[in-house]
Amino acid sequence: MLEAAVACLAEYGWAGSTVSVVAERAGVSRGAAQHHFPTREDLFTAAVEYVAEERSQALRALPTQDRPTVVAALVDLYTGPLFRAALHLWVAAADEEQLRPRVTELEARVGRESHRIAVELLGADESRPGVRESVQGLLDMARGLGLATLLTDDRARRERVVVQWAKLLDEALG
């Protein structure tokens, strides 16, 4: 059900993603869906959190690799359907007062975890000046690439940016 919710949010946005639409996609009744998730907000925040945790687990499971591969994997975090779903949730939270605190807290937690995983995967020593900011810059850049991906398929440009960013990180991280 949670995967169906994320897929609907990514595909239809907040306005088109109702509990009924998700229940139908998941192959369950609306009543069963509401039994587990009493409100629409409960369903979608749980769905984004679930998929974010699955993605974090997949990133943590990556074997130690070269920086370009790690940078590409981190950028993928922000250019896939999870980011698209999360973005729809952010936009909805900007307009829906009851949703905003839940999404803000969720995104802060996901952001901290993404940063921690990035530091680990990159072998970054944050005690060195500028390293923390360089890692955060990577995540911010990846988020920007994710936004660009919403409008156009810019894979070729993105691949060049990822290669360049990996070079910059090598210099910054040592």
Coordinates of N, CA, C and O in Angstrom, one line a residue, residues 84-172:
R84 N 10.2 12.8 -6.6 CA 9.0 13.4 -7.3 C 7.8 13.4 -6.3 O 7.1 14.3 -6.1
A85 N 7.7 12.2 -5.6 CA 6.6 12.1 -4.7 C 6.8 13.0 -3.5 O 5.9 13.7 -3.0
A86 N 8.0 13.1 -3.0 CA 8.3 14.0 -1.9 C 8.1 15.4 -2.2 O 7.5 16.2 -1.4
L87 N 8.4 15.8 -3.4 CA 8.2 17.2 -3.9 C 6.7 17.5 -3.9 O 6.3 18.6 -3.4
H88 N 5.9 16.6 -4.4 CA 4.4 16.8 -4.3 C 4.0 17.0 -2.9 O 3.1 17.8 -2.6
L89 N 4.5 16.2 -2.0 CA 4.2 16.3 -0.6 C 4.6 17.7 0.0 O 3.9 18.3 0.7
W90 N 5.8 18.1 -0.4 CA 6.3 19.4 0.1 C 5.3 20.6 -0.4 O 5.0 21.4 0.4
V91 N 5.0 20.5 -1.7 CA 4.1 21.5 -2.2 C 2.7 21.5 -1.5 O 2.2 22.6 -1.1
A92 N 2.2 20.3 -1.2 CA 0.9 20.2 -0.5 C 1.1 20.8 0.9 O 0.2 21.5 1.4
A93 N 2.2 20.5 1.6 CA 2.5 21.0 2.9 C 2.6 22.5 3.0 O 2.2 23.1 4.0
A94 N 3.0 23.1 1.9 CA 3.1 24.6 1.9 C 1.7 25.2 2.0 O 1.5 26.3 2.5
D95 N 0.7 24.5 1.5 CA -0.7 25.0 1.5 C -1.6 24.4 2.6 O -2.6 25.0 2.9
E96 N -1.2 23.2 3.1 CA -2.0 22.5 4.1 C -1.4 22.6 5.5 O -0.5 21.8 5.7
E97 N -2.0 23.4 6.3 CA -1.4 23.6 7.7 C -1.2 22.3 8.5 O -0.2 22.2 9.2
Q98 N -2.2 21.4 8.4 CA -2.1 20.2 9.2 C -1.0 19.3 8.7 O -0.5 18.4 9.5
L99 N -0.6 19.4 7.5 CA 0.4 18.5 6.9 C 1.8 19.1 7.1 O 2.8 18.3 7.2
R100 N 1.9 20.4 7.1 CA 3.3 21.1 7.2 C 4.2 20.6 8.3 O 5.3 20.2 8.0
P101 N 3.8 20.5 9.5 CA 4.8 20.1 10.6 C 5.2 18.6 10.4 O 6.4 18.3 10.6
R102 N 4.3 17.8 9.9 CA 4.7 16.4 9.7 C 5.8 16.3 8.5 O 6.7 15.5 8.7
V103 N 5.5 17.0 7.5 CA 6.5 16.9 6.3 C 7.8 17.6 6.7 O 8.9 17.1 6.3
T104 N 7.7 18.7 7.4 CA 8.9 19.4 7.8 C 9.8 18.5 8.7 O 11.0 18.4 8.5
E105 N 9.2 17.8 9.6 CA 9.9 16.9 10.5 C 10.5 15.7 9.7 O 11.7 15.3 9.9
L106 N 9.7 15.2 8.8 CA 10.1 14.0 8.0 C 11.3 14.4 7.1 O 12.3 13.7 7.1
E107 N 11.2 15.6 6.5 CA 12.3 16.0 5.6 C 13.6 16.3 6.3 O 14.6 16.1 5.8
A108 N 13.4 16.9 7.5 CA 14.6 17.1 8.3 C 15.3 15.8 8.7 O 16.6 15.7 8.6
R109 N 14.5 14.8 9.1 CA 15.1 13.5 9.4 C 15.8 12.8 8.2 O 16.9 12.3 8.3
V110 N 15.1 12.9 7.1 CA 15.6 12.3 5.8 C 16.9 13.0 5.4 O 17.8 12.4 5.0
G111 N 16.8 14.4 5.5 CA 18.0 15.2 5.1 C 19.2 14.8 6.0 O 20.3 14.7 5.5
R112 N 19.0 14.7 7.3 CA 20.1 14.3 8.2 C 20.7 12.9 7.9 O 21.9 12.7 7.8
E113 N 19.8 12.0 7.6 CA 20.2 10.6 7.3 C 20.9 10.6 6.0 O 22.0 9.9 5.8
S114 N 20.4 11.3 5.0 CA 21.1 11.4 3.7 C 22.5 12.0 3.8 O 23.5 11.4 3.2
H115 N 22.6 13.0 4.6 CA 24.0 13.6 4.8 C 24.9 12.6 5.5 O 26.0 12.5 5.1
R116 N 24.4 12.0 6.5 CA 25.2 11.0 7.3 C 25.7 9.9 6.3 O 26.9 9.5 6.3
I117 N 24.8 9.4 5.5 CA 25.2 8.3 4.6 C 26.2 8.8 3.6 O 27.1 8.1 3.2
A118 N 25.9 10.0 3.1 CA 26.9 10.6 2.1 C 28.3 10.7 2.7 O 29.3 10.3 2.0
V119 N 28.4 11.2 3.9 CA 29.7 11.3 4.6 C 30.4 9.9 4.6 O 31.5 9.8 4.3
E120 N 29.6 8.9 5.0 CA 30.1 7.6 5.2 C 30.6 7.0 3.8 O 31.7 6.5 3.7
L121 N 29.7 7.1 2.8 CA 30.1 6.6 1.5 C 31.2 7.3 0.8 O 32.0 6.6 0.1
L122 N 31.3 8.5 1.1 CA 32.4 9.3 0.5 C 33.7 9.3 1.3 O 34.8 9.7 0.8
G123 N 33.7 8.7 2.5 CA 34.8 8.6 3.3 C 35.3 10.0 3.7 O 36.5 10.3 3.7
A124 N 34.3 10.9 4.0 CA 34.6 12.3 4.2 C 34.9 12.5 5.7 O 34.3 11.9 6.6
D125 N 35.9 13.3 6.0 CA 36.3 13.7 7.3 C 35.8 15.1 7.6 O 36.4 16.1 7.2
E126 N 34.6 15.1 8.3 CA 34.0 16.4 8.6 C 34.7 17.3 9.6 O 34.3 18.4 9.8
S127 N 35.8 16.8 10.2 CA 36.5 17.6 11.1 C 37.4 18.6 10.3 O 37.9 19.6 10.8
R128 N 37.6 18.3 9.0 CA 38.4 19.2 8.1 C 37.5 20.4 7.7 O 36.4 20.2 7.3
P129 N 38.1 21.6 7.7 CA 37.3 22.7 7.2 C 36.8 22.6 5.8 O 37.5 22.1 4.9
G130 N 35.5 22.9 5.6 CA 34.9 22.9 4.3 C 34.3 21.5 3.8 O 33.5 21.5 2.9
V131 N 34.7 20.5 4.5 CA 34.2 19.1 4.1 C 32.7 19.0 4.3 O 32.0 18.5 3.4
R132 N 32.2 19.4 5.5 CA 30.7 19.3 5.7 C 30.0 20.1 4.6 O 29.0 19.6 4.1
E133 N 30.4 21.3 4.3 CA 29.8 22.1 3.3 C 29.8 21.5 1.9 O 28.9 21.6 1.2
S134 N 31.0 20.8 1.6 CA 31.1 20.2 0.3 C 30.1 19.1 0.2 O 29.5 18.9 -0.9
V135 N 30.0 18.3 1.2 CA 29.0 17.1 1.2 C 27.6 17.7 1.1 O 26.8 17.2 0.3
Q136 N 27.3 18.7 1.9 CA 25.9 19.3 1.8 C 25.7 19.9 0.4 O 24.6 19.8 -0.1
G137 N 26.8 20.5 -0.2 CA 26.6 21.1 -1.5 C 26.3 20.0 -2.5 O 25.5 20.2 -3.4
L138 N 26.9 18.8 -2.4 CA 26.5 17.7 -3.2 C 25.1 17.4 -3.1 O 24.4 17.2 -4.2
L139 N 24.5 17.3 -1.9 CA 23.1 16.9 -1.7 C 22.2 18.0 -2.3 O 21.2 17.8 -2.9
D140 N 22.6 19.3 -2.1 CA 21.8 20.4 -2.6 C 21.8 20.4 -4.1 O 20.8 20.7 -4.7
M141 N 23.0 20.2 -4.7 CA 23.1 20.1 -6.1 C 22.3 18.9 -6.7 O 21.5 19.1 -7.7
A142 N 22.3 17.8 -6.0 CA 21.5 16.7 -6.4 C 20.0 17.0 -6.4 O 19.2 16.6 -7.3
R143 N 19.6 17.7 -5.4 CA 18.2 18.2 -5.3 C 17.8 19.1 -6.4 O 16.7 18.9 -7.0
G144 N 18.7 20.0 -6.8 CA 18.5 20.8 -8.0 C 18.4 20.1 -9.3 O 17.5 20.3 -10.1
L145 N 19.2 19.0 -9.4 CA 19.1 18.2 -10.6 C 17.8 17.4 -10.6 O 17.2 17.2 -11.7
G146 N 17.3 17.1 -9.4 CA 16.0 16.4 -9.3 C 14.9 17.3 -9.8 O 14.0 16.9 -10.5
L147 N 15.0 18.6 -9.4 CA 14.0 19.5 -9.8 C 14.0 19.7 -11.3 O 13.0 19.7 -12.0
A148 N 15.2 19.8 -11.9 CA 15.3 19.9 -13.4 C 14.7 18.7 -14.1 O 14.1 18.8 -15.2
T149 N 14.9 17.5 -13.5 CA 14.4 16.3 -14.1 C 12.9 16.3 -14.2 O 12.3 15.6 -15.0
L150 N 12.2 17.0 -13.3 CA 10.7 17.1 -13.3 C 10.2 17.6 -14.7 O 9.1 17.2 -15.1
L151 N 11.0 18.5 -15.3 CA 10.5 19.2 -16.5 C 11.0 18.6 -17.8 O 10.3 18.6 -18.8
T152 N 12.3 18.2 -17.7 CA 12.9 17.6 -19.0 C 13.8 16.4 -18.6 O 14.2 16.3 -17.5
D153 N 14.0 15.6 -19.6 CA 14.9 14.5 -19.5 C 16.3 15.1 -19.8 O 16.7 15.2 -20.9
D154 N 17.1 15.4 -18.7 CA 18.4 16.0 -18.9 C 19.5 15.1 -18.5 O 20.5 15.5 -18.0
R155 N 19.3 13.8 -18.8 CA 20.3 12.8 -18.3 C 21.7 13.1 -18.8 O 22.7 12.9 -18.1
A156 N 21.9 13.5 -20.1 CA 23.2 13.7 -20.6 C 23.9 14.8 -19.9 O 25.1 14.7 -19.5
R157 N 23.2 15.9 -19.7 CA 23.8 17.0 -18.9 C 24.1 16.6 -17.5 O 25.1 16.9 -16.9
R158 N 23.1 15.9 -16.9 CA 23.3 15.5 -15.5 C 24.5 14.6 -15.3 O 25.3 14.7 -14.4
E159 N 24.7 13.7 -16.3 CA 25.9 12.8 -16.2 C 27.2 13.6 -16.2 O 28.1 13.3 -15.5
R160 N 27.3 14.6 -17.0 CA 28.5 15.5 -17.1 C 28.7 16.2 -15.7 O 29.8 16.4 -15.2
V161 N 27.6 16.7 -15.2 CA 27.6 17.4 -13.9 C 28.1 16.5 -12.8 O 28.9 16.9 -12.0
V162 N 27.6 15.3 -12.8 CA 28.0 14.3 -11.8 C 29.5 14.0 -11.9 O 30.2 14.0 -10.8
V163 N 30.0 13.8 -13.0 CA 31.4 13.6 -13.2 C 32.2 14.7 -12.7 O 33.2 14.6 -12.0
Q164 N 31.8 16.0 -13.0 CA 32.6 17.1 -12.6 C 32.5 17.3 -11.1 O 33.5 17.6 -10.4
W165 N 31.3 17.1 -10.5 CA 31.1 17.2 -9.1 C 32.0 16.2 -8.3 O 32.6 16.5 -7.3
A166 N 32.1 15.0 -8.9 CA 33.0 14.0 -8.2 C 34.4 14.4 -8.2 O 35.1 14.2 -7.2
K167 N 34.9 15.1 -9.3 CA 36.2 15.6 -9.4 C 36.4 16.7 -8.3 O 37.4 16.7 -7.6
L168 N 35.4 17.6 -8.2 CA 35.5 18.7 -7.2 C 35.5 18.1 -5.8 O 36.3 18.6 -4.9
L169 N 34.7 17.1 -5.6 CA 34.7 16.4 -4.2 C 36.1 15.8 -3.9 O 36.5 15.8 -2.8
D170 N 36.7 15.1 -4.9 CA 38.0 14.5 -4.7 C 39.0 15.6 -4.2 O 39.8 15.3 -3.3
E171 N 38.9 16.8 -4.8 CA 39.8 17.8 -4.4 C 39.5 18.3 -3.0 O 40.4 18.6 -2.2
A172 N 38.2 18.5 -2.7 CA 37.7 19.1 -1.4 C 37.9 18.1 -0.3 O 38.3 18.5 0.8

